[in-house]
């Protein structure tokens, strides 16, 4: 009898799945006065505790005047502001950001977190100030990034 087969096997470490996808109701031609915003699509797999980076690229005719936003939306809830490019460094802002950060750079406003948590499961989307004003008049979203955090602790015993 092989002892390794009779002992419990621990399978699967905590894993997070980041899925970047565009909803079906999206309008591909979403631009306002030369301004545009987009997010990377696809899937990224990370373990709980690993670094997370969600990509947001934008084009604008007035870099200095534009404000960028990251929103987080839990299932069956309204979107909530997570971070903006004009945030102050105070306790209220840090509480809202929940460990996420974003730095406005030329053409990018990427959302990062050093150590992902299960509670980070949500749909994330970025917006440009002109885009936000226009969203009130249309039904589509430019794009979203869904962060799904999953945890598996699967144990199995093999009998001899």
XYZ file of N, CA and C in Angstrom:
480
model
N 0.834 -1.182 0.000
C 0.000 0.000 0.000
C 0.880 1.246 0.000
N 0.593 2.164 -0.843
C 1.330 3.414 -0.944
C 0.742 4.424 0.030
N 1.536 4.850 1.038
C 1.027 5.773 2.057
C 0.618 7.115 1.471
N 1.276 7.549 0.432
C 0.927 8.849 -0.145
C -0.480 8.855 -0.722
N -0.979 7.700 -1.135
C -2.327 7.638 -1.679
C -3.397 7.613 -0.599
N -3.040 7.230 0.634
C -4.040 7.159 1.691
C -4.116 8.436 2.520
N -3.206 9.367 2.326
C -3.248 10.623 3.079
C -4.023 11.675 2.295
N -4.603 12.655 3.024
C -5.367 13.697 2.325
C -4.474 14.495 1.368
N -5.023 14.848 0.258
C -4.328 15.700 -0.710
C -4.937 17.093 -0.654
N -4.117 18.071 -0.492
C -4.600 19.450 -0.535
C -4.416 19.961 -1.947
N -5.490 20.445 -2.501
C -5.454 20.904 -3.888
C -5.918 22.340 -3.966
N -5.283 23.052 -4.744
C -5.739 24.383 -5.150
C -5.531 25.434 -4.069
N -4.697 26.379 -4.368
C -4.486 27.510 -3.473
C -5.518 28.586 -3.788
N -5.698 29.556 -2.879
C -6.655 30.630 -3.168
C -6.323 31.281 -4.506
N -7.302 31.398 -5.353
C -7.075 31.908 -6.699
C -8.075 32.987 -7.039
N -7.623 33.974 -7.749
C -8.456 35.059 -8.197
C -8.472 35.046 -9.711
N -9.632 35.275 -10.281
C -9.750 35.341 -11.732
C -10.167 36.756 -12.106
N -9.352 37.426 -12.877
C -9.692 38.754 -13.368
C -10.158 38.600 -14.802
N -11.382 38.965 -15.061
C -11.916 38.856 -16.407
C -12.214 40.242 -16.938
N -11.568 40.615 -18.026
C -11.816 41.893 -18.650
C -12.703 41.641 -19.850
N -13.899 42.168 -19.832
C -14.802 41.934 -20.958
C -15.680 43.144 -21.190
N -16.221 43.202 -22.380
C -17.095 44.297 -22.772
C -18.531 43.785 -22.746
N -19.444 44.505 -22.070
C -20.836 44.064 -22.055
C -21.444 44.072 -23.458
N -22.505 43.304 -23.657
C -23.131 43.193 -24.975
C -23.786 44.487 -25.433
N -24.169 45.360 -24.499
C -24.874 46.585 -24.878
C -23.935 47.754 -25.158
N -22.677 47.473 -25.415
C -21.686 48.533 -25.606
C -21.764 49.130 -26.996
N -21.607 50.427 -27.050
C -21.495 51.120 -28.335
C -20.017 51.279 -28.642
N -19.576 50.717 -29.750
C -18.159 50.752 -30.124
C -17.676 52.148 -30.499
N -18.587 53.025 -30.916
C -18.201 54.344 -31.405
C -18.217 55.395 -30.299
N -17.929 55.002 -29.079
C -18.081 55.908 -27.950
C -16.896 56.862 -27.838
N -17.045 58.033 -28.414
C -16.042 59.086 -28.324
C -16.763 60.410 -28.178
N -16.130 61.345 -27.478
C -16.719 62.665 -27.310
C -15.676 63.722 -27.628
N -15.931 64.525 -28.617
C -15.069 65.647 -28.992
C -13.591 65.253 -29.041
N -13.285 64.118 -29.632
C -11.901 63.672 -29.740
C -11.393 62.919 -28.530
N -12.169 62.824 -27.455
C -11.768 62.090 -26.261
C -12.266 60.653 -26.353
N -11.466 59.711 -25.886
C -11.893 58.312 -25.868
C -11.246 57.599 -24.690
N -11.832 56.470 -24.315
C -11.313 55.689 -23.196
C -11.534 54.215 -23.488
N -10.590 53.374 -23.087
C -10.736 51.938 -23.325
C -10.048 51.161 -22.215
N -10.463 49.916 -22.069
C -9.870 49.018 -21.093
C -9.489 47.713 -21.776
N -8.475 47.067 -21.252
C -8.026 45.795 -21.791
C -9.071 44.722 -21.521
N -9.258 43.840 -22.487
C -10.172 42.715 -22.314
C -9.369 41.430 -22.209
N -9.983 40.380 -21.694
C -9.326 39.086 -21.547
C -9.426 38.619 -20.112
N -8.670 37.597 -19.754
C -8.686 37.053 -18.396
C -7.278 36.984 -17.839
N -7.173 37.257 -16.551
C -5.910 37.164 -15.833
C -6.185 36.371 -14.566
N -5.354 35.395 -14.269
C -5.529 34.579 -13.076
C -4.447 34.932 -12.062
N -4.847 35.307 -10.847
C -3.901 35.610 -9.779
C -4.391 34.983 -8.483
N -3.464 34.730 -7.584
C -3.823 34.210 -6.270
C -4.123 35.362 -5.327
N -4.938 35.074 -4.327
C -5.209 36.067 -3.303
C -3.875 36.505 -2.709
N -3.724 37.801 -2.531
C -2.477 38.340 -2.007
C -1.520 38.823 -3.081
N -1.802 38.502 -4.341
C -0.925 38.943 -5.423
C -1.298 40.342 -5.907
N -0.376 40.933 -6.620
C -0.540 42.263 -7.205
C -1.595 42.230 -8.311
N -2.435 43.269 -8.376
C -3.462 43.400 -9.412
C -3.220 44.697 -10.167
N -3.338 44.653 -11.498
C -3.191 45.846 -12.327
C -4.265 45.821 -13.412
N -5.215 46.751 -13.353
C -6.260 46.870 -14.361
C -5.921 48.062 -15.247
N -5.912 47.850 -16.548
C -5.425 48.834 -17.514
C -6.550 49.742 -18.001
N -6.290 51.036 -17.989
C -7.207 52.025 -18.550
C -6.389 52.976 -19.421
N -6.701 53.007 -20.707
C -6.019 53.906 -21.647
C -6.999 54.959 -22.124
N -6.511 56.151 -22.338
C -7.403 57.222 -22.784
C -6.682 58.175 -23.720
N -7.469 58.855 -24.515
C -7.004 59.927 -25.402
C -7.865 61.135 -25.090
N -7.245 62.284 -24.955
C -8.012 63.496 -24.690
C -7.350 64.691 -25.354
N -8.172 65.658 -25.689
C -7.647 66.868 -26.317
C -7.122 67.854 -25.278
N -7.489 67.656 -24.008
C -7.033 68.573 -22.953
C -6.571 67.773 -21.741
N -5.316 67.310 -21.761
C -4.758 66.450 -20.708
C -4.902 67.065 -19.322
N -4.538 68.321 -19.167
C -4.536 68.953 -17.847
C -5.939 69.098 -17.267
N -6.933 69.337 -18.112
C -8.288 69.593 -17.631
C -9.107 68.321 -17.415
N -8.644 67.187 -17.888
C -9.449 65.968 -17.785
C -9.303 65.309 -16.416
N -10.415 64.751 -15.938
C -10.429 63.990 -14.696
C -10.798 62.556 -15.034
N -10.073 61.618 -14.444
C -10.332 60.197 -14.678
C -10.860 59.557 -13.400
N -11.671 58.503 -13.570
C -12.324 57.849 -12.445
C -12.236 56.338 -12.601
N -12.170 55.631 -11.501
C -12.382 54.185 -11.456
C -13.587 53.935 -10.570
N -14.528 53.141 -11.090
C -15.721 52.757 -10.339
C -15.694 51.258 -10.091
N -16.332 50.861 -8.994
C -16.454 49.452 -8.623
C -17.937 49.144 -8.473
N -18.388 48.042 -9.076
C -19.799 47.674 -8.974
C -19.931 46.217 -8.561
N -20.556 46.001 -7.401
C -20.861 44.662 -6.903
C -22.162 44.191 -7.548
N -22.383 42.882 -7.621
C -23.625 42.378 -8.211
C -24.860 42.969 -7.529
N -25.822 43.376 -8.326
C -27.104 43.932 -7.868
C -26.961 45.226 -7.074
N -25.849 45.931 -7.239
C -25.641 47.211 -6.565
C -25.281 48.281 -7.586
N -25.443 49.522 -7.184
C -25.053 50.643 -8.039
C -23.537 50.780 -8.043
N -22.982 51.330 -9.115
C -21.536 51.589 -9.120
C -21.178 52.593 -8.035
N -20.008 52.418 -7.444
C -19.527 53.382 -6.457
C -18.141 53.861 -6.863
N -17.894 55.133 -6.620
C -16.595 55.705 -6.952
C -15.532 55.058 -6.082
N -14.487 54.560 -6.713
C -13.378 53.960 -5.992
C -12.221 54.947 -5.887
N -11.892 55.571 -7.011
C -10.734 56.470 -7.030
C -10.866 57.439 -8.198
N -10.327 58.636 -8.025
C -10.300 59.600 -9.126
C -8.916 60.226 -9.212
N -8.632 60.819 -10.346
C -7.312 61.424 -10.549
C -7.134 62.705 -9.747
N -8.199 63.202 -9.127
C -8.106 64.428 -8.325
C -8.223 64.158 -6.828
N -8.141 62.901 -6.405
C -8.275 62.560 -4.985
C -7.197 63.220 -4.137
N -7.603 63.659 -2.953
C -6.663 64.170 -1.960
C -6.118 62.998 -1.146
N -5.002 63.214 -0.482
C -4.399 62.177 0.354
C -4.894 62.339 1.794
N -6.163 61.942 2.041
C -6.707 62.030 3.393
C -7.336 60.696 3.792
N -7.758 60.580 5.045
C -8.275 59.308 5.559
C -9.566 58.870 4.877
N -10.472 59.805 4.584
C -11.719 59.443 3.905
C -11.440 58.851 2.525
N -10.526 59.463 1.810
C -10.165 58.973 0.479
C -9.527 57.594 0.573
N -8.603 57.409 1.507
C -7.936 56.115 1.667
C -8.926 55.021 2.047
N -9.916 55.353 2.864
C -10.944 54.385 3.252
C -11.755 53.944 2.037
N -12.120 54.895 1.188
C -12.891 54.594 -0.019
C -12.074 53.754 -1.006
N -10.791 54.013 -1.085
C -9.937 53.346 -2.073
C -9.615 51.896 -1.711
N -9.715 51.528 -0.459
C -9.526 50.140 0.004
C -8.214 49.504 -0.485
N -7.149 50.255 -0.456
C -5.854 49.706 -0.855
C -5.530 49.823 -2.335
N -6.489 50.280 -3.143
C -6.238 50.492 -4.566
C -5.550 51.835 -4.767
N -4.809 51.953 -5.851
C -4.220 53.238 -6.219
C -4.231 53.366 -7.736
N -4.180 54.595 -8.188
C -4.120 54.874 -9.627
C -3.393 56.192 -9.808
N -2.519 56.227 -10.781
C -1.758 57.441 -11.059
C -2.056 57.882 -12.483
N -2.440 59.139 -12.615
C -2.728 59.690 -13.939
C -1.414 59.940 -14.668
N -1.255 59.252 -15.774
C -0.093 59.431 -16.630
C -0.589 59.739 -18.029
N 0.312 60.201 -18.874
C -0.062 60.477 -20.256
C -0.624 59.206 -20.892
N -1.905 59.212 -21.198
C -2.611 58.132 -21.891
C -2.959 56.917 -21.033
N -2.637 56.898 -19.725
C -2.967 55.750 -18.875
C -3.430 56.204 -17.491
N -4.385 55.448 -16.938
C -4.839 55.630 -15.558
C -5.133 54.231 -15.006
N -4.068 53.454 -14.808
C -4.196 52.057 -14.406
C -4.522 51.943 -12.924
N -5.382 50.997 -12.603
C -5.781 50.736 -11.222
C -4.940 49.581 -10.700
N -4.275 49.777 -9.560
C -3.414 48.738 -9.010
C -3.722 48.500 -7.540
N -3.403 47.296 -7.101
C -3.491 46.945 -5.684
C -2.381 45.950 -5.411
N -1.620 46.193 -4.353
C -0.463 45.358 -4.052
C -0.855 43.949 -3.632
N -1.975 43.805 -2.925
C -2.378 42.505 -2.401
C -3.887 42.334 -2.543
N -4.315 41.585 -3.548
C -5.741 41.400 -3.828
C -6.416 40.577 -2.734
N -7.682 40.915 -2.476
C -8.478 40.225 -1.466
C -9.750 39.678 -2.101
N -10.364 38.702 -1.442
C -11.605 38.128 -1.948
C -12.687 39.191 -2.091
N -12.716 40.156 -1.183
C -13.722 41.218 -1.212
C -13.600 42.128 -2.431
N -12.528 41.995 -3.181
C -12.332 42.825 -4.372
C -13.147 42.339 -5.567
N -13.869 41.233 -5.421
C -14.700 40.724 -6.523
C -15.747 41.755 -6.898
N -15.733 42.191 -8.139
C -16.665 43.214 -8.612
C -16.395 43.487 -10.080
N -17.213 44.341 -10.661
C -16.968 44.856 -12.000
C -16.328 46.227 -11.829
N -15.228 46.466 -12.516
C -14.508 47.732 -12.440
C -14.561 48.410 -13.799
N -14.780 49.721 -13.790
C -14.699 50.445 -15.057
C -14.136 51.832 -14.834
N -13.394 52.294 -15.827
C -12.816 53.631 -15.743
C -13.604 54.571 -16.645
N -13.546 55.845 -16.307
C -14.278 56.859 -17.064
C -13.454 58.134 -17.123
N -13.646 58.869 -18.196
C -13.018 60.170 -18.415
C -14.075 61.229 -18.159
N -13.704 62.382 -17.639
C -14.684 63.393 -17.222
C -15.715 63.709 -18.297
N -15.313 63.896 -19.544
C -16.285 64.161 -20.606
C -17.156 62.943 -20.871
N -16.572 61.748 -20.750
C -17.331 60.518 -20.950
C -18.425 60.391 -19.902
N -18.121 60.739 -18.662
C -19.107 60.641 -17.583
C -20.307 61.519 -17.884
N -20.084 62.730 -18.354
C -21.205 63.611 -18.685
C -22.051 63.016 -19.807
N -21.426 62.402 -20.793
C -22.155 61.837 -21.921
C -22.874 60.538 -21.553
N -22.366 59.795 -20.585
C -23.004 58.534 -20.214
C -24.436 58.737 -19.738
N -24.751 59.895 -19.230
C -26.111 60.162 -18.771
C -27.101 60.148 -19.925
N -26.611 60.317 -21.144
C -27.480 60.398 -22.312
C -27.502 59.123 -23.147
N -26.760 58.112 -22.776
C -26.759 56.895 -23.584
C -26.929 55.668 -22.694
N -27.238 54.547 -23.295
C -27.508 53.335 -22.531
C -26.294 52.437 -22.380
N -25.273 52.638 -23.184
C -24.125 51.740 -23.159
C -23.024 52.214 -22.237
N -22.096 51.299 -21.946
C -20.882 51.631 -21.227
C -19.732 51.442 -22.205
N -18.660 52.187 -22.021
C -17.530 52.026 -22.929
C -16.923 50.640 -22.768
N -16.514 50.285 -21.565
C -16.001 48.952 -21.305
C -15.882 48.759 -19.807
N -15.770 47.521 -19.398
C -15.633 47.218 -17.981
C -14.558 46.173 -17.788
N -14.097 46.042 -16.573
C -13.202 44.968 -16.201
C -13.818 44.289 -14.997
N -14.056 43.005 -15.107
C -14.645 42.266 -13.999
C -13.547 41.549 -13.251
N -13.489 41.789 -11.960
C -12.517 41.139 -11.097
C -13.276 40.119 -10.272
N -13.090 38.847 -10.557
C -13.747 37.781 -9.809
C -12.710 37.098 -8.947
N -12.910 37.137 -7.649
C -11.974 36.523 -6.725
C -12.580 35.206 -6.259
N -11.875 34.131 -6.478
C -12.376 32.823 -6.074
C -11.377 32.152 -5.158
N -11.888 31.388 -4.212
C -11.036 30.682 -3.273
C -11.450 29.228 -3.248
N -10.491 28.343 -3.452
C -10.749 26.911 -3.382
C -9.908 26.316 -2.267
N -10.517 25.480 -1.455
C -9.786 24.684 -0.474
C -10.345 23.279 -0.593
N -9.865 22.554 -1.561
C -10.399 21.240 -1.900
C -9.516 20.173 -1.276
N -10.120 19.320 -0.465
C -9.378 18.204 0.112
C -10.019 16.909 -0.354
N -9.172 15.936 -0.616
C -9.680 14.661 -1.101
C -8.801 13.554 -0.527
N -9.426 12.488 -0.086
C -8.688 11.341 0.424
C -8.832 10.194 -0.562
N -7.721 9.625 -0.944
C -7.738 8.470 -1.836
C -7.607 7.210 -0.997
N -8.533 6.305 -1.138
C -8.493 5.043 -0.392
C -7.610 4.045 -1.121
N -7.074 3.112 -0.362
C -6.217 2.090 -0.975
C -7.036 1.059 -1.708
